[in-house]
């Protein structure tokens, strides 16, 4: 430990974990290495690291160089991985004589606010320079906005608002995920959370989303006092939480979505020990988070994220005091990485991109062993066996997914009768054949079978997840069907349940009643298909079904499913307009607009809310703004019934014509073909329906359509 002004000229190595507490000046003619985990703290004058024309300085991994450092190079300075350099640093490869040499900052460095980085420095990918009054050089900005490794297929914009240095999160969000979603982020001024949120509420934002990430002691001074051992008034805490929630909800009116990470304390903090969950700040913080959740519950586009899970996944608890004191960094890189994954998953789900179908293998995936070799009686499933218990646990978690609306299917290379017998007869089997939306069991190529199941269920391949223990089969499906998400799968079956639960592809903003009944709906669909095989014509089949189409005005009670349908439906969708729940309700409440949801039922059961149409009426003209229908009920006269209903509503509003102007996409050809084949006259690119003459009444039972 050094406590006085120090000059290093002949020393060539400083050991690991060293702390330099003073006016450190390093100038050398040879090579100096500063070991890992060192701390270099400035005293009355700043730290200076300089080389001569023949010298080299190497700063090891995880070193902290505190504020005010100056680094010059006549030859070479190399700063290794994950180094923290405090605010107000100068890093320059030109000395006063203008001699340019090399300074290299390796991956993962974090450089504090008001840094100056000379234009010749080489800064590795992943370095983050905190914002300040004096912006960093163009090199640092280039690093922060480095191009993603994957190609983005969809980009959203986000504003990052925090009371700590959050710049490091932006390049993580910019990296496209497995679905090609990238998030282009801008960062609000440091520690200006509430003013930024209030500013958003006062105007219109061009951002798709806002991430408002705060520390509880910053938002609530009363909570900060509690952390310092002071007694506080619970009412003061409640008032501070409510004020923050109000600012968030106000900002939510200006953007599509707001994500708020929950408040956490460092996991290494013991507080009051055994009394912490009774009387300590941890117990208080739980109540504060619950109050936030309750406040946000009634706002459809605000969501509270689980920050505690990010800390649990991080090394060393995810909160490093050294990072805070050196650069006001609230969390470690591990936490920010987890946050980036969850933020992307949330925005993907909010945009209707959640996966809807899991296709699984059987042997060594749902159970242990090859059923065709050992017989169903000798499979490893349940019992007093670690692998057997894990397979049962995996099946339970798959059933839980099904209850959230994720369809399940099987693709297996097996004899069908043998595999189905195992699923029906094994006493420990949780996942039974009647719980499946579809299956393909045989010796067909698995990629072909996956594609067939997706087509059978009227789902796009971008809705499918494929899980198989065999890496060869995974590679085959991944190569043949790039839209299908094929996660890597652990080799140890005891890790299967964790692997399933850690997937981020199923996040949705709501779970509706239709979601919960989806697998049952697929089962009844098979009954309809079986009936179709016994009838002599399509018309006879439709008459036998006894179809009922029920219309409802868009309202709070059905907007969640309507928005879900609006954002997911591609094929039978006139204009493919994407709106959040709040945006859809606000649009429908305008006096010139009408929006209706459509429910379909028949003798086999209720298919749920499967259709939606919306009108914009001006004088004698009505425009069909939205017209969409789930693929599950296409081809059953529902399309004609919806169009008839739209014409009826247009006539009721005094319109003489219904104008249908499509927006073509790569996927909505079935919808365009339906209108093209209806034979309506064209006016430019639009079809025009004479509503005064009326359309032919549908040959189905209609309920609920009224003014």
Coordinates of N, CA, C and O in Angstrom, one line a residue, residues 15-80:
X15 N 2.0 -5.7 -7.6 CA 1.3 -7.0 -7.3 C -0.2 -6.8 -7.4 O -0.8 -5.7 -7.4
X16 N -0.9 -7.9 -7.3 CA -2.4 -8.0 -7.4 C -3.0 -7.5 -6.1 O -2.5 -7.6 -5.0
X17 N -4.1 -6.7 -6.3 CA -4.9 -6.2 -5.1 C -4.2 -5.0 -4.5 O -4.7 -4.6 -3.4
X18 N -3.2 -4.4 -5.1 CA -2.6 -3.2 -4.5 C -3.5 -2.0 -4.4 O -4.3 -1.8 -5.3
X19 N -3.3 -1.2 -3.4 CA -4.1 0.0 -3.3 C -3.1 1.2 -3.2 O -2.2 1.2 -2.3
X20 N -3.1 2.1 -4.2 CA -2.3 3.3 -4.2 C -3.1 4.5 -3.7 O -4.0 4.9 -4.4
X21 N -2.8 5.0 -2.5 CA -3.6 6.1 -1.9 C -2.7 7.3 -1.9 O -2.1 7.6 -0.8
X22 N -2.5 8.0 -2.9 CA -1.7 9.2 -2.9 C -1.5 9.7 -4.3 O -2.2 9.4 -5.2
X23 N -0.5 10.6 -4.4 CA -0.3 11.2 -5.7 C 0.6 10.3 -6.6 O 1.8 10.5 -6.7
X24 N 0.0 9.3 -7.2 CA 0.7 8.3 -8.0 C 1.2 8.9 -9.3 O 0.4 9.5 -10.0
X25 N 2.5 8.8 -9.6 CA 3.0 9.2 -10.9 C 3.8 8.0 -11.4 O 4.8 7.6 -10.8
X26 N 3.4 7.5 -12.6 CA 4.1 6.4 -13.2 C 4.8 6.9 -14.5 O 4.1 7.4 -15.4
X27 N 6.1 6.8 -14.6 CA 6.8 7.2 -15.8 C 7.9 6.2 -16.0 O 8.7 6.0 -15.0
X28 N 8.0 5.5 -17.1 CA 9.0 4.5 -17.2 C 9.7 4.4 -18.5 O 9.2 4.9 -19.5
X29 N 10.8 3.8 -18.5 CA 11.6 3.5 -19.7 C 11.6 2.1 -20.1 O 12.2 1.7 -21.1
X30 N 10.9 1.3 -19.3 CA 10.8 -0.2 -19.7 C 9.4 -0.6 -19.7 O 8.6 -0.1 -20.4
X31 N 9.0 -1.6 -18.9 CA 7.7 -2.2 -18.9 C 7.2 -2.2 -17.5 O 7.9 -2.8 -16.6
X32 N 6.1 -1.7 -17.2 CA 5.5 -1.7 -15.8 C 4.1 -2.4 -15.9 O 3.3 -2.1 -16.8
X33 N 3.9 -3.4 -15.1 CA 2.6 -4.1 -15.0 C 2.0 -3.8 -13.7 O 2.6 -4.1 -12.7
X34 N 0.7 -3.4 -13.7 CA 0.0 -3.2 -12.5 C -1.0 -4.3 -12.4 O -1.9 -4.5 -13.3
X35 N -1.0 -5.2 -11.4 CA -1.7 -6.4 -11.3 C -3.2 -6.2 -11.2 O -3.7 -5.1 -11.1
X36 N -3.9 -7.3 -11.3 CA -5.4 -7.3 -11.3 C -5.9 -6.8 -9.9 O -5.3 -6.9 -8.9
X37 N -7.2 -6.2 -10.0 CA -7.9 -5.9 -8.7 C -7.2 -4.8 -7.9 O -7.4 -4.7 -6.7
X38 N -6.4 -4.0 -8.6 CA -5.7 -2.9 -7.9 C -6.7 -1.6 -7.8 O -7.6 -1.5 -8.6
X39 N -6.4 -0.8 -6.8 CA -7.2 0.5 -6.7 C -6.1 1.6 -6.7 O -5.2 1.6 -5.9
X40 N -6.3 2.6 -7.6 CA -5.4 3.7 -7.7 C -6.2 5.0 -7.4 O -7.1 5.3 -8.1
X41 N -5.9 5.6 -6.3 CA -6.8 6.7 -5.8 C -5.9 8.0 -5.8 O -4.8 8.1 -5.3
X42 N -6.5 9.1 -6.4 CA -5.8 10.3 -6.5 C -5.9 11.0 -5.1 O -6.8 10.9 -4.3
X43 N -4.8 11.8 -4.8 CA -4.8 12.6 -3.6 C -4.9 14.1 -4.0 O -5.8 14.4 -4.7
X44 N -4.0 14.9 -3.6 CA -4.1 16.3 -3.9 C -3.8 16.6 -5.4 O -4.3 17.6 -5.9
X45 N -3.1 15.7 -6.0 CA -2.9 15.9 -7.5 C -3.3 14.6 -8.2 O -3.3 13.5 -7.5
X46 N -3.7 14.7 -9.4 CA -4.2 13.5 -10.1 C -3.2 12.4 -10.3 O -2.0 12.6 -10.4
X47 N -3.7 11.2 -10.5 CA -2.9 10.1 -11.0 C -2.4 10.4 -12.4 O -3.1 10.8 -13.2
X48 N -1.1 10.0 -12.6 CA -0.6 10.2 -14.0 C 0.1 8.9 -14.4 O 1.0 8.4 -13.7
X49 N -0.3 8.4 -15.5 CA 0.4 7.2 -16.1 C 1.0 7.7 -17.4 O 0.2 8.0 -18.3
X50 N 2.3 7.7 -17.5 CA 2.9 8.1 -18.7 C 4.0 7.1 -19.1 O 4.6 6.4 -18.3
X51 N 4.3 7.0 -20.4 CA 5.4 6.2 -20.9 C 6.4 7.0 -21.6 O 6.1 8.1 -22.2
X52 N 7.6 6.6 -21.6 CA 8.6 7.2 -22.5 C 8.5 6.6 -23.9 O 7.7 5.7 -24.1
X53 N 9.4 7.0 -24.8 CA 9.3 6.4 -26.1 C 9.6 4.9 -26.2 O 9.2 4.2 -27.1
X54 N 10.2 4.4 -25.1 CA 10.5 3.0 -25.1 C 9.7 2.2 -24.1 O 9.9 1.0 -23.9
X55 N 8.8 2.9 -23.4 CA 8.2 2.3 -22.3 C 6.8 1.7 -22.6 O 6.2 2.0 -23.6
X56 N 6.3 0.8 -21.7 CA 5.0 0.2 -21.8 C 4.4 0.1 -20.4 O 5.1 -0.3 -19.5
X57 N 3.2 0.4 -20.3 CA 2.4 0.3 -19.0 C 1.2 -0.6 -19.3 O 0.5 -0.4 -20.2
X58 N 1.1 -1.7 -18.5 CA 0.0 -2.6 -18.6 C -0.8 -2.5 -17.3 O -0.3 -2.8 -16.3
X59 N -2.1 -2.2 -17.4 CA -3.0 -2.1 -16.2 C -3.9 -3.4 -16.3 O -4.6 -3.6 -17.3
X60 N -3.9 -4.2 -15.2 CA -4.6 -5.5 -15.3 C -6.1 -5.4 -15.2 O -6.7 -4.3 -15.2
X61 N -6.7 -6.6 -15.2 CA -8.2 -6.7 -15.2 C -8.7 -6.1 -13.9 O -8.1 -6.2 -12.8
X62 N -9.9 -5.6 -14.0 CA -10.7 -5.1 -12.8 C -10.0 -4.1 -12.0 O -10.3 -4.0 -10.8
X63 N -9.1 -3.3 -12.5 CA -8.5 -2.3 -11.8 C -9.4 -1.1 -11.7 O -10.1 -0.8 -12.7
X64 N -9.4 -0.4 -10.6 CA -10.1 0.9 -10.5 C -9.1 2.1 -10.4 O -8.3 2.1 -9.5
X65 N -9.3 3.0 -11.4 CA -8.5 4.2 -11.4 C -9.4 5.3 -11.1 O -10.3 5.6 -11.9
X66 N -9.3 5.9 -9.9 CA -10.3 6.9 -9.4 C -10.2 8.2 -10.1 O -9.3 8.5 -10.9
X67 N -11.2 9.2 -9.8 CA -11.3 10.4 -10.6 C -10.0 11.2 -10.7 O -9.2 11.2 -9.9
X68 N -10.0 11.9 -11.9 CA -8.9 12.8 -12.2 C -7.7 12.2 -12.8 O -6.7 12.9 -13.0
X69 N -7.7 11.0 -13.3 CA -6.5 10.4 -13.8 C -6.1 11.0 -15.2 O -7.0 11.5 -15.9
X70 N -4.8 11.0 -15.4 CA -4.3 11.4 -16.7 C -3.4 10.3 -17.3 O -2.5 9.8 -16.6
X71 N -3.7 9.9 -18.5 CA -2.9 8.8 -19.1 C -2.4 9.3 -20.4 O -3.2 9.7 -21.3
X72 N -1.0 9.3 -20.6 CA -0.4 9.7 -21.8 C 0.5 8.5 -22.3 O 0.9 7.7 -21.5
X73 N 0.7 8.5 -23.6 CA 1.6 7.4 -24.1 C 2.5 8.0 -25.2 O 2.1 8.5 -26.2
X74 N 3.8 7.8 -25.0 CA 4.8 8.0 -26.0 C 5.0 6.6 -26.8 O 5.4 6.6 -27.9
X75 N 4.7 5.5 -26.1 CA 4.8 4.2 -26.7 C 3.5 3.4 -26.6 O 2.7 3.4 -27.5
X76 N 3.3 2.8 -25.4 CA 2.1 2.0 -25.3 C 1.6 2.0 -23.9 O 2.3 1.8 -23.0
X77 N 0.3 2.2 -23.7 CA -0.4 2.0 -22.5 C -1.6 1.0 -22.8 O -2.3 1.3 -23.7
X78 N -1.6 -0.1 -22.1 CA -2.7 -1.1 -22.3 C -3.5 -1.3 -21.1 O -3.0 -1.6 -20.0
X79 N -4.8 -1.0 -21.2 CA -5.7 -1.2 -20.0 C -6.6 -2.4 -20.3 O -7.3 -2.4 -21.3
X80 N -6.5 -3.4 -19.4 CA -7.1 -4.7 -19.7 C -8.6 -4.6 -19.4 O -9.2 -3.6 -19.2

